[in-house]
Short mmCIF file of C-alpha atoms in Angstrom, two decimals:
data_model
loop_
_atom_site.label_atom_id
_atom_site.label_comp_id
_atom_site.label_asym_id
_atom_site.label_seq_id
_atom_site.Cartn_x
_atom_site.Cartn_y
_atom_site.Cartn_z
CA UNK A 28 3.92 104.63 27.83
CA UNK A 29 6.41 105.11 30.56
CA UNK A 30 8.08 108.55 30.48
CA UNK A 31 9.95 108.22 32.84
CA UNK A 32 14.12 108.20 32.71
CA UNK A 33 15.53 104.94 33.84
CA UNK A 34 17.69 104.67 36.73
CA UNK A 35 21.00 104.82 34.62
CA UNK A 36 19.31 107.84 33.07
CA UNK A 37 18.58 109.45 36.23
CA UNK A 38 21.98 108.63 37.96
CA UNK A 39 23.73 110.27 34.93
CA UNK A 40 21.83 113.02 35.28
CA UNK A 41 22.30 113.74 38.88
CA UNK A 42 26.20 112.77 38.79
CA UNK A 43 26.58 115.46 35.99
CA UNK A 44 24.77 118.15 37.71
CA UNK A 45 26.10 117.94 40.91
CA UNK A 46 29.61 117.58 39.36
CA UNK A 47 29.04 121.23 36.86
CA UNK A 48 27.50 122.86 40.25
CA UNK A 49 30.16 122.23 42.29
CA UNK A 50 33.49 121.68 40.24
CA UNK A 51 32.63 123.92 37.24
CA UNK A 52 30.24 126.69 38.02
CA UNK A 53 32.87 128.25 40.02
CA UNK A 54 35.35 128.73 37.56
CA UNK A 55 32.63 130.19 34.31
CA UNK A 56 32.80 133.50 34.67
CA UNK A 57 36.54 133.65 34.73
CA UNK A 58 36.63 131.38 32.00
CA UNK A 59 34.51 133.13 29.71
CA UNK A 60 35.97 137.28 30.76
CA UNK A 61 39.31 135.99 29.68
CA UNK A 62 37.89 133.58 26.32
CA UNK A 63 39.78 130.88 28.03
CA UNK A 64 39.48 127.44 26.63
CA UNK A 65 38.97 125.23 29.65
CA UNK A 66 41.47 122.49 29.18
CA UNK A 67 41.83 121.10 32.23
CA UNK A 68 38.11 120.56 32.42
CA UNK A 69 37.56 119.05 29.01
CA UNK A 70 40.45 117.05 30.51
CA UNK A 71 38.81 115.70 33.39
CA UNK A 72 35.48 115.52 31.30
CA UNK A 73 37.75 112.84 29.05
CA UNK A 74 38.72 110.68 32.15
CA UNK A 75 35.19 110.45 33.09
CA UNK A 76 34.20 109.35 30.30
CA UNK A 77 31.89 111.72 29.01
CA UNK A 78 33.66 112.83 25.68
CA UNK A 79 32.18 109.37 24.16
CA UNK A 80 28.98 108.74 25.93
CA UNK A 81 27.19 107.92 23.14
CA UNK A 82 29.90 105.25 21.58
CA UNK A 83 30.41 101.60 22.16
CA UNK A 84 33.12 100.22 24.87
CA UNK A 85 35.43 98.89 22.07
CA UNK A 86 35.69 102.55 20.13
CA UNK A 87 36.78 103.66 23.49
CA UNK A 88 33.15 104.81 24.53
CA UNK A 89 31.33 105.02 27.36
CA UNK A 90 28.51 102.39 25.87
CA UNK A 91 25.73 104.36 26.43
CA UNK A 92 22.92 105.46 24.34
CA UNK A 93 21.93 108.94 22.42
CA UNK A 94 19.60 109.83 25.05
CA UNK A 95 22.34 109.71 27.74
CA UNK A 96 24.42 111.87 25.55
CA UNK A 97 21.26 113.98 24.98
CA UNK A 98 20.99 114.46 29.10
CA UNK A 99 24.46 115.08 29.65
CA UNK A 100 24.70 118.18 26.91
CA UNK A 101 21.97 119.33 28.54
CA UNK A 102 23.37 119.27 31.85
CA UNK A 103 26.63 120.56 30.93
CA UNK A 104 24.86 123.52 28.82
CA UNK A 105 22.89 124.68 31.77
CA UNK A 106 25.97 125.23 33.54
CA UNK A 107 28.03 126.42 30.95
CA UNK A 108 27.79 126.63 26.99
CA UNK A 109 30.92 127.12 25.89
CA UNK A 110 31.76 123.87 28.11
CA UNK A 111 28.38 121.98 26.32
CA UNK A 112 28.94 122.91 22.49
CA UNK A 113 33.07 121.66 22.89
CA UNK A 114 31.32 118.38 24.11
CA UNK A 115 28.69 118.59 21.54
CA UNK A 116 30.99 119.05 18.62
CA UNK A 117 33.45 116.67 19.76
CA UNK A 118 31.04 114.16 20.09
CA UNK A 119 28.70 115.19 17.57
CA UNK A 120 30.71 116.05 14.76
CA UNK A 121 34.42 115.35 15.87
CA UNK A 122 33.76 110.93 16.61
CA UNK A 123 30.37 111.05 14.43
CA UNK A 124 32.04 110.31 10.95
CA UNK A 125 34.62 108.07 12.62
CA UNK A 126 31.89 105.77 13.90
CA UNK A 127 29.43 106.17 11.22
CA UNK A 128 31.97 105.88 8.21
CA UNK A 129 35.28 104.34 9.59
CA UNK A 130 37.09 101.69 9.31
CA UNK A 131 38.41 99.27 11.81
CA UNK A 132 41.54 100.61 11.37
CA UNK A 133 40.59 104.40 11.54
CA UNK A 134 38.41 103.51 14.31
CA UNK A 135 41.21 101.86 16.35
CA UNK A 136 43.71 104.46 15.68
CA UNK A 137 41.67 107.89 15.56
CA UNK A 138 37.94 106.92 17.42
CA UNK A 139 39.44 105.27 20.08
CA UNK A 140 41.53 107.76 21.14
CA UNK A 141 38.73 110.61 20.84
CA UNK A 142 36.14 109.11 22.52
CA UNK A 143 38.23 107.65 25.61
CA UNK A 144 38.76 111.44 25.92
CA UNK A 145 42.44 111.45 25.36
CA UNK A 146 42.39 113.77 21.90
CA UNK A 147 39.70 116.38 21.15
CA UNK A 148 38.13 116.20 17.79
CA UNK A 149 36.15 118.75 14.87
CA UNK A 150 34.25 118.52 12.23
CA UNK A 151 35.49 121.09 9.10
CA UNK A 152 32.75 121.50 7.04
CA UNK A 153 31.54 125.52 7.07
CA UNK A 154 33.71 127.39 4.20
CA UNK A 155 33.53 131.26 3.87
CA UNK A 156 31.23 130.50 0.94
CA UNK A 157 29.40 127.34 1.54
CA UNK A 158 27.71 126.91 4.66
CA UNK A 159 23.88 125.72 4.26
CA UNK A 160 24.77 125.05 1.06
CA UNK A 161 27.79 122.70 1.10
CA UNK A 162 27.77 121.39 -2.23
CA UNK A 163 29.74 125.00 -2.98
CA UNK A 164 33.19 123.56 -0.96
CA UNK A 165 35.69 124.79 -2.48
CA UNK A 166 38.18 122.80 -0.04
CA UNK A 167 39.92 120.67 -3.14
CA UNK A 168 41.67 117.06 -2.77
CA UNK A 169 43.38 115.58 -5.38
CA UNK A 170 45.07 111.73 -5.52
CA UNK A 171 48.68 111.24 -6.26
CA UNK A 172 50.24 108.14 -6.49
CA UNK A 173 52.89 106.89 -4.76
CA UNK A 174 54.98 103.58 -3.35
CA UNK A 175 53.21 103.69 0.10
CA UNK A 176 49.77 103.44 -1.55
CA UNK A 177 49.78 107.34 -2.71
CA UNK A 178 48.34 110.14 -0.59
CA UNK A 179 45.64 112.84 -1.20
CA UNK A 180 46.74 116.85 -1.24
CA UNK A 181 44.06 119.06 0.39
CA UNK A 182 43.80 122.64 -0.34
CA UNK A 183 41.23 125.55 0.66
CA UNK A 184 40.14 126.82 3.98
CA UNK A 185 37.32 125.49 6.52
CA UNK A 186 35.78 128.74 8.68
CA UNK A 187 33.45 128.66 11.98
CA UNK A 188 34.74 125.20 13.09
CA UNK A 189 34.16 124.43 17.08
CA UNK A 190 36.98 123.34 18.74
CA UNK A 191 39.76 124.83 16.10
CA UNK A 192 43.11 125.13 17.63
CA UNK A 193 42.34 122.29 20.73
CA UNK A 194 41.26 119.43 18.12
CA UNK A 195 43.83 116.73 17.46
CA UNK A 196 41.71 115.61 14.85
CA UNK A 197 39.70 116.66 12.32
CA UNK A 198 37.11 115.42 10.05
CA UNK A 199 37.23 117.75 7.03
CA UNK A 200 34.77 117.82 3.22
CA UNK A 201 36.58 118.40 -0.06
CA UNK A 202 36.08 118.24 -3.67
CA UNK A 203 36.99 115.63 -5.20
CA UNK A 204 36.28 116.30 -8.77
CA UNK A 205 32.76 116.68 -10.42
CA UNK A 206 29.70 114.26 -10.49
CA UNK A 207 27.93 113.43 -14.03
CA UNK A 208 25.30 116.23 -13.32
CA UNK A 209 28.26 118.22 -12.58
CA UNK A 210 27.29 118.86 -8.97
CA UNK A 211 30.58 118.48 -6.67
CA UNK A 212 31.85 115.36 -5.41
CA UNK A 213 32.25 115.42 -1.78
CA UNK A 214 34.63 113.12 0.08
CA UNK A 215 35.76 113.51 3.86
CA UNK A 216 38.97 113.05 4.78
CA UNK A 217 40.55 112.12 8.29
CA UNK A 218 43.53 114.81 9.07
CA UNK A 219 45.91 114.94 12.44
CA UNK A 220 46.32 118.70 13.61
CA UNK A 221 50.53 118.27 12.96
CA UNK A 222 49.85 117.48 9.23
CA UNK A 223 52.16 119.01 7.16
CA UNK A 224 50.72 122.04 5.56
CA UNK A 225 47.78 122.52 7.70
CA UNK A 226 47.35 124.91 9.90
CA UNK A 227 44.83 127.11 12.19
CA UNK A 228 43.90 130.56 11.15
CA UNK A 229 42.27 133.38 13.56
CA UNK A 230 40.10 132.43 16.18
CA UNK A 231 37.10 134.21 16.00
CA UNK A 232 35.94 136.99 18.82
CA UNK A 233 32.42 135.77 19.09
CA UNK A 234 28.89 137.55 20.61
CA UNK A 235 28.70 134.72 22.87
CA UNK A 236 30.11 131.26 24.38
CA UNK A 237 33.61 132.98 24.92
CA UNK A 238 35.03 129.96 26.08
CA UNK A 239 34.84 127.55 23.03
CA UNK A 240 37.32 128.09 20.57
CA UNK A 241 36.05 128.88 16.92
CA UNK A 242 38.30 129.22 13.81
CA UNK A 243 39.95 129.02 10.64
CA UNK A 244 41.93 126.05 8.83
CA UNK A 245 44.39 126.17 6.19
CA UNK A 246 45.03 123.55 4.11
CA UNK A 247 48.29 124.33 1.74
CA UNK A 248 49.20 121.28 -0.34
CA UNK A 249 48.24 119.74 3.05
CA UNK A 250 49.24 115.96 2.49
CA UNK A 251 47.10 113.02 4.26
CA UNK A 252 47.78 109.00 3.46
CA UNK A 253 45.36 107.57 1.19
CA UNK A 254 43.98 105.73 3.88
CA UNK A 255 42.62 108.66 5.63
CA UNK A 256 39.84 109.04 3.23
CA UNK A 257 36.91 108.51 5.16
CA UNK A 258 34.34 106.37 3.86
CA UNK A 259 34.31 106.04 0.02
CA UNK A 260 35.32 108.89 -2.24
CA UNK A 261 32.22 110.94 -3.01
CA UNK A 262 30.49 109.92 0.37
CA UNK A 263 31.22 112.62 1.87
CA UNK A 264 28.20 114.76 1.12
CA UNK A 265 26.24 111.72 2.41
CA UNK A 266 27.52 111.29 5.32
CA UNK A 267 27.96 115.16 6.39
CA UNK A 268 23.69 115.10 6.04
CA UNK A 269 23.50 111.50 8.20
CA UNK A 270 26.08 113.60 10.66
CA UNK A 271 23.73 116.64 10.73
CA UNK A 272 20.85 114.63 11.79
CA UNK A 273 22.33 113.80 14.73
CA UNK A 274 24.00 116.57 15.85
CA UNK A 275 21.32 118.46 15.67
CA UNK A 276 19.95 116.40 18.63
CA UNK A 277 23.04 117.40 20.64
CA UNK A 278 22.45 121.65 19.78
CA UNK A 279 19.02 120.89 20.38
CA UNK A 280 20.04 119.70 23.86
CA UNK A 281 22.68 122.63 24.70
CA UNK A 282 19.40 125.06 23.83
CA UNK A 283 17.44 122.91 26.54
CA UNK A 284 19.91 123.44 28.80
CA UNK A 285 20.81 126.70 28.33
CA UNK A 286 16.98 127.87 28.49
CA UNK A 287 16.74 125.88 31.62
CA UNK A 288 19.35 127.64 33.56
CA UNK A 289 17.06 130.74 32.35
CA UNK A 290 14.50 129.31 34.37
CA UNK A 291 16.39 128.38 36.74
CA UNK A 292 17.74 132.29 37.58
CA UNK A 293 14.32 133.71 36.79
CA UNK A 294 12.54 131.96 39.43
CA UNK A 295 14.35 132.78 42.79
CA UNK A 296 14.63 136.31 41.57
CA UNK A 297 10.57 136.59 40.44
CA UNK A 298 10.30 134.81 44.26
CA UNK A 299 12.17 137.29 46.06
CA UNK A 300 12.51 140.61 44.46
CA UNK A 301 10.35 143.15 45.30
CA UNK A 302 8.28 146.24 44.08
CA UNK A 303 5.42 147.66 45.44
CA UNK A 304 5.64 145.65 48.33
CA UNK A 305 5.38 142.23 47.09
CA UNK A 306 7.35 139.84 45.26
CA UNK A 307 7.50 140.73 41.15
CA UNK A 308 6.30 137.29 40.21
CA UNK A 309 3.11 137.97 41.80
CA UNK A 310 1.97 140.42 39.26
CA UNK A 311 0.75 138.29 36.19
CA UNK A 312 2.90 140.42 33.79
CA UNK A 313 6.38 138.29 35.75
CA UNK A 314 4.53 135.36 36.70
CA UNK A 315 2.52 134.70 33.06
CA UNK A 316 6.41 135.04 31.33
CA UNK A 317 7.57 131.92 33.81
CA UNK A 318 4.40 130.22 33.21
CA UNK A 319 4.71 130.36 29.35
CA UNK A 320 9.26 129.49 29.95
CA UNK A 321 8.39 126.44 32.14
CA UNK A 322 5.53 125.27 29.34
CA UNK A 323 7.42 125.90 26.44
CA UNK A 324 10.97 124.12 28.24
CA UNK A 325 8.99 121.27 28.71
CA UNK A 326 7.79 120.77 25.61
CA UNK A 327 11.03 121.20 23.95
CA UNK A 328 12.55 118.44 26.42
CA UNK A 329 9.71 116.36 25.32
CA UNK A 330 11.04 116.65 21.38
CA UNK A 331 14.45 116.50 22.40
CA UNK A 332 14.37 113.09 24.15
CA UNK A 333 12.08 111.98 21.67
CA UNK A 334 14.44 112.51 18.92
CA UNK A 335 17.16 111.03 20.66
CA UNK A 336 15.23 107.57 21.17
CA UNK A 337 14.06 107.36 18.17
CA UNK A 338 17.53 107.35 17.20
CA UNK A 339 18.53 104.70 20.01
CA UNK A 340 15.33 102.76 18.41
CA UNK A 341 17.21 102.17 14.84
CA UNK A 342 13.91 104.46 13.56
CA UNK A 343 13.90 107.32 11.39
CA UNK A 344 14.68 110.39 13.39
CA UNK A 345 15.95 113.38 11.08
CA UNK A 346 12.54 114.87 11.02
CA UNK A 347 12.26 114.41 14.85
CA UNK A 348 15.77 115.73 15.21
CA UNK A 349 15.00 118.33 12.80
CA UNK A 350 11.93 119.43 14.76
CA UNK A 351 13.35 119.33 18.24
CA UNK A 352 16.11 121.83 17.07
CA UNK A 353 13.85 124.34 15.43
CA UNK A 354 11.97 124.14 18.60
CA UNK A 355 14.54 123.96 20.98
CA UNK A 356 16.61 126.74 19.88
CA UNK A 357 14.20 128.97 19.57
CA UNK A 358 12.59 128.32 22.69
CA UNK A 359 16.16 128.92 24.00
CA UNK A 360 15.86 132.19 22.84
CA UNK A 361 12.84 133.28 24.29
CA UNK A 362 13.14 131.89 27.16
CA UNK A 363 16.77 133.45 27.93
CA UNK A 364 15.05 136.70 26.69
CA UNK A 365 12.88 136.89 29.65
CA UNK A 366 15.01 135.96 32.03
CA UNK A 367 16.48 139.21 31.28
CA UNK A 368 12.87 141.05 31.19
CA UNK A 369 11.94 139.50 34.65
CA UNK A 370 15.39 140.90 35.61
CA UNK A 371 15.03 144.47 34.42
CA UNK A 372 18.04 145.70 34.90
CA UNK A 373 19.80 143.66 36.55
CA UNK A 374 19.04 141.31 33.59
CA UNK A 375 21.22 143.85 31.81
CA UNK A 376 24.15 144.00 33.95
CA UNK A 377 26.95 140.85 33.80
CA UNK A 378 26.92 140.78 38.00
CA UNK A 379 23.76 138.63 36.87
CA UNK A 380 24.52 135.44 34.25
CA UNK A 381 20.62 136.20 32.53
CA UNK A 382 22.52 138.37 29.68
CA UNK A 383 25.66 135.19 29.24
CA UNK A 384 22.61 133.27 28.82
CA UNK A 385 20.79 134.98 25.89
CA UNK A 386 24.01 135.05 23.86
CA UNK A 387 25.14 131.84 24.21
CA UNK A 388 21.61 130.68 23.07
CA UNK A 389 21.57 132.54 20.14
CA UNK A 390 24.09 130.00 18.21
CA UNK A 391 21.58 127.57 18.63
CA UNK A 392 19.89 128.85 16.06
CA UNK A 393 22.48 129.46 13.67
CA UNK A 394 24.82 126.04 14.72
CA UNK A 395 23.88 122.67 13.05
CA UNK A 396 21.56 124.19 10.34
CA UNK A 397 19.71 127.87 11.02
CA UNK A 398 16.17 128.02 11.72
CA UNK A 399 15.51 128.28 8.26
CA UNK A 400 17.43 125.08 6.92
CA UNK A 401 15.31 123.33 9.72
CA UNK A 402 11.93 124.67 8.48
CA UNK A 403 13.33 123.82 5.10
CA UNK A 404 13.78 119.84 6.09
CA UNK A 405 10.49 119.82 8.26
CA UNK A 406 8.63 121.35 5.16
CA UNK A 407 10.43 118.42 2.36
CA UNK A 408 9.57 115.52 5.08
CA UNK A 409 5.68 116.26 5.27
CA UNK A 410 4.94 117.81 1.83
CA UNK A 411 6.99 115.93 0.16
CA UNK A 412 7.49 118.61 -2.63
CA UNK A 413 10.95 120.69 -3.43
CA UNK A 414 11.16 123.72 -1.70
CA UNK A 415 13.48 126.41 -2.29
#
């Protein structure tokens, strides 16, 4: 068992980090005091090719695998984020469907573009009353025919999507009508942000990551070719869960990173601030709260990457991914938590980034599934029994 990252691994790794350290740090703050979405950045990010890391050369990827993609959220998220959930989404949940679900032609026209970096994408999913439970959409879509192969007429309203407003495409659920059992019929549908009767709502003033963009869409008799169906009609709800799965890899990541950069502040300070006459992180109280950080950030890492090769391995990972959120976020939160303690208060203060930190991390647990819906899938996968 090698653990190990490969070269290519490593080399991503270190071009990323030096890259947020010295082209992107310097520019967070000012980013996130005036909620600025960094376009420019997410720009440059595009040309480098890291909006498609995880995507084959010929869907305008960067050929690499989910571990690589894995790293580089990481990376990005313990410099900044806002920066690593717009790259998390995009990838994650903007390309996702296109490469799990589309067809050559989607792919060529819609993929291709997205993960080359030259459009941003989202994922519309979360409705004001169907989050966890996303059979309740409400979103509706209903056929009409017509001579250019007939179109489909969204209406409803998507809420808490990542990257609303900056997207140039989105991936959005809707009912379709009404299985047998009379549960919904879910179908996603491919829609261009200058569609005709869609539009973006509010943008929501969030506790933390002021520099993504989160929103509202509108969809009023909002009409999309028939061939921007996505997948077959009533796959939708299928493909949403496989899409889950792995973005929940990528949110575990952003927590890794993000609970990193917590360790990353709280050692220097625990090194060189003093009380008493000696350094705080000699008195167990400080230096027992790093101990338990660096332990429990290692172990999440450990899921994390797991998850994400199981993935690159063809094998089952949804349990794995499932697990290394849970973990992950959580261990985000705690971590970023004492960063702040260890600070006192300074920790408090925003001259310090301990307190950016801790909210930012908290949407780790709520993003991609809460901590619940994750304890909910871990639960199913080992007992094998329904639990509600």
């Amino acid at each position: 068992m090698d653990l190990d990252l490969s070269t290519e691994h490593a080399l991503l790794r270190s071009t990323i980090r030096d890259y947020m350290v010295a082209e992107v740090a310097p520019v967070v703050e000012e980013h996130e005091r005036e909620r600025r979405f960094p376009v420019e950045i997410v720009r440059h990010l595009g040309e480098m090719g890291w909006l498609g890391i995880p995507f084959p050369e010929d869907e305008g990827g960067a050929g690499l695998d989910t571990l690589a993609y894995a790293i580089a959220v990481e990376e990005i998220g313990r410099v900044w984020g806002s920066l690593g959930l717009i790259v998390a989404a995009h990838t994650s949940l903007g390309c996702g469907p296109l490469h799990l679900a589309g067809s050559a032609e989607q792919i060529e026209r819609f993929l291709v573009p997205m993960a080359s970096g030259k459009v941003i994408g989202a994922y519309g999913l979360t409705e004001p009353g169907a989050g966890s439970d996303a059979g309740g959409t409400r979103t509706t879509a209903r056929f009409e025919e017509g001579p250019d192969g007939g179109s489909w007429v969204l209406d409803g309203g998507k809420r808490f999507i990542t990257n609303a407003g900056h997207a140039g495409t989105y991936v959005i659920t809707a009912r379709t009508g009404s299985k047998s059992d009379g549960s919904a019929e879910i179908s996603a549908f491919i829609v261009t942000a200058d569609t005709p009767g869609f539009r973006v709502g509010r943008l929501e003033d969030k506790l933390g990551l002021h520099a993504s963009a989160t929103g509202e869409l509108f969809f009023d008799a909002c009409r999309v070719p028939a061939g921007n169906l996505l997948g077959a009609q009533g796959e939708g709800f299928r493909t949403f869960l496989k899409i889950l799965d792995g973005g929940r890899i990528s949110i575990a990541a952003l927590a890794l990173g993000l609970a990193q950069a917590a360790l990353d502040a709280a050692i220097p300070y625990a090194q060189t601030r003093e009380q008493f006459g000696r350094p705080i992180g000699s008195f167990q109280g400080v230096a027992f709260m790093v101990a338990d950080m660096a332990t429990e950030i290692e172990a999440a890492r450990a899921l994390v990457y797991r998850s994400a090769w199981l993935k690159d391995q063809g094998r089952d990972y949804s349990l794995a991914a499932a697990q290394a959120k849970l973990f992950a976020s959580e261990v985000s939160s705690r971590a970023t938590n004492a960063a702040i303690q260890i600070h006192g208060g300074y920790g408090y203060v925003t001259d310090y980034p301990v307190e950016r930190y801790l909210r930012d991390a908290k949407l780790t647990e709520i993003g991609e599934g809460t901590s619940q819906i994750q304890r909910l899938v871990i639960a199913r996968r080992i007992l094998g029994l329904r639990i509600v």
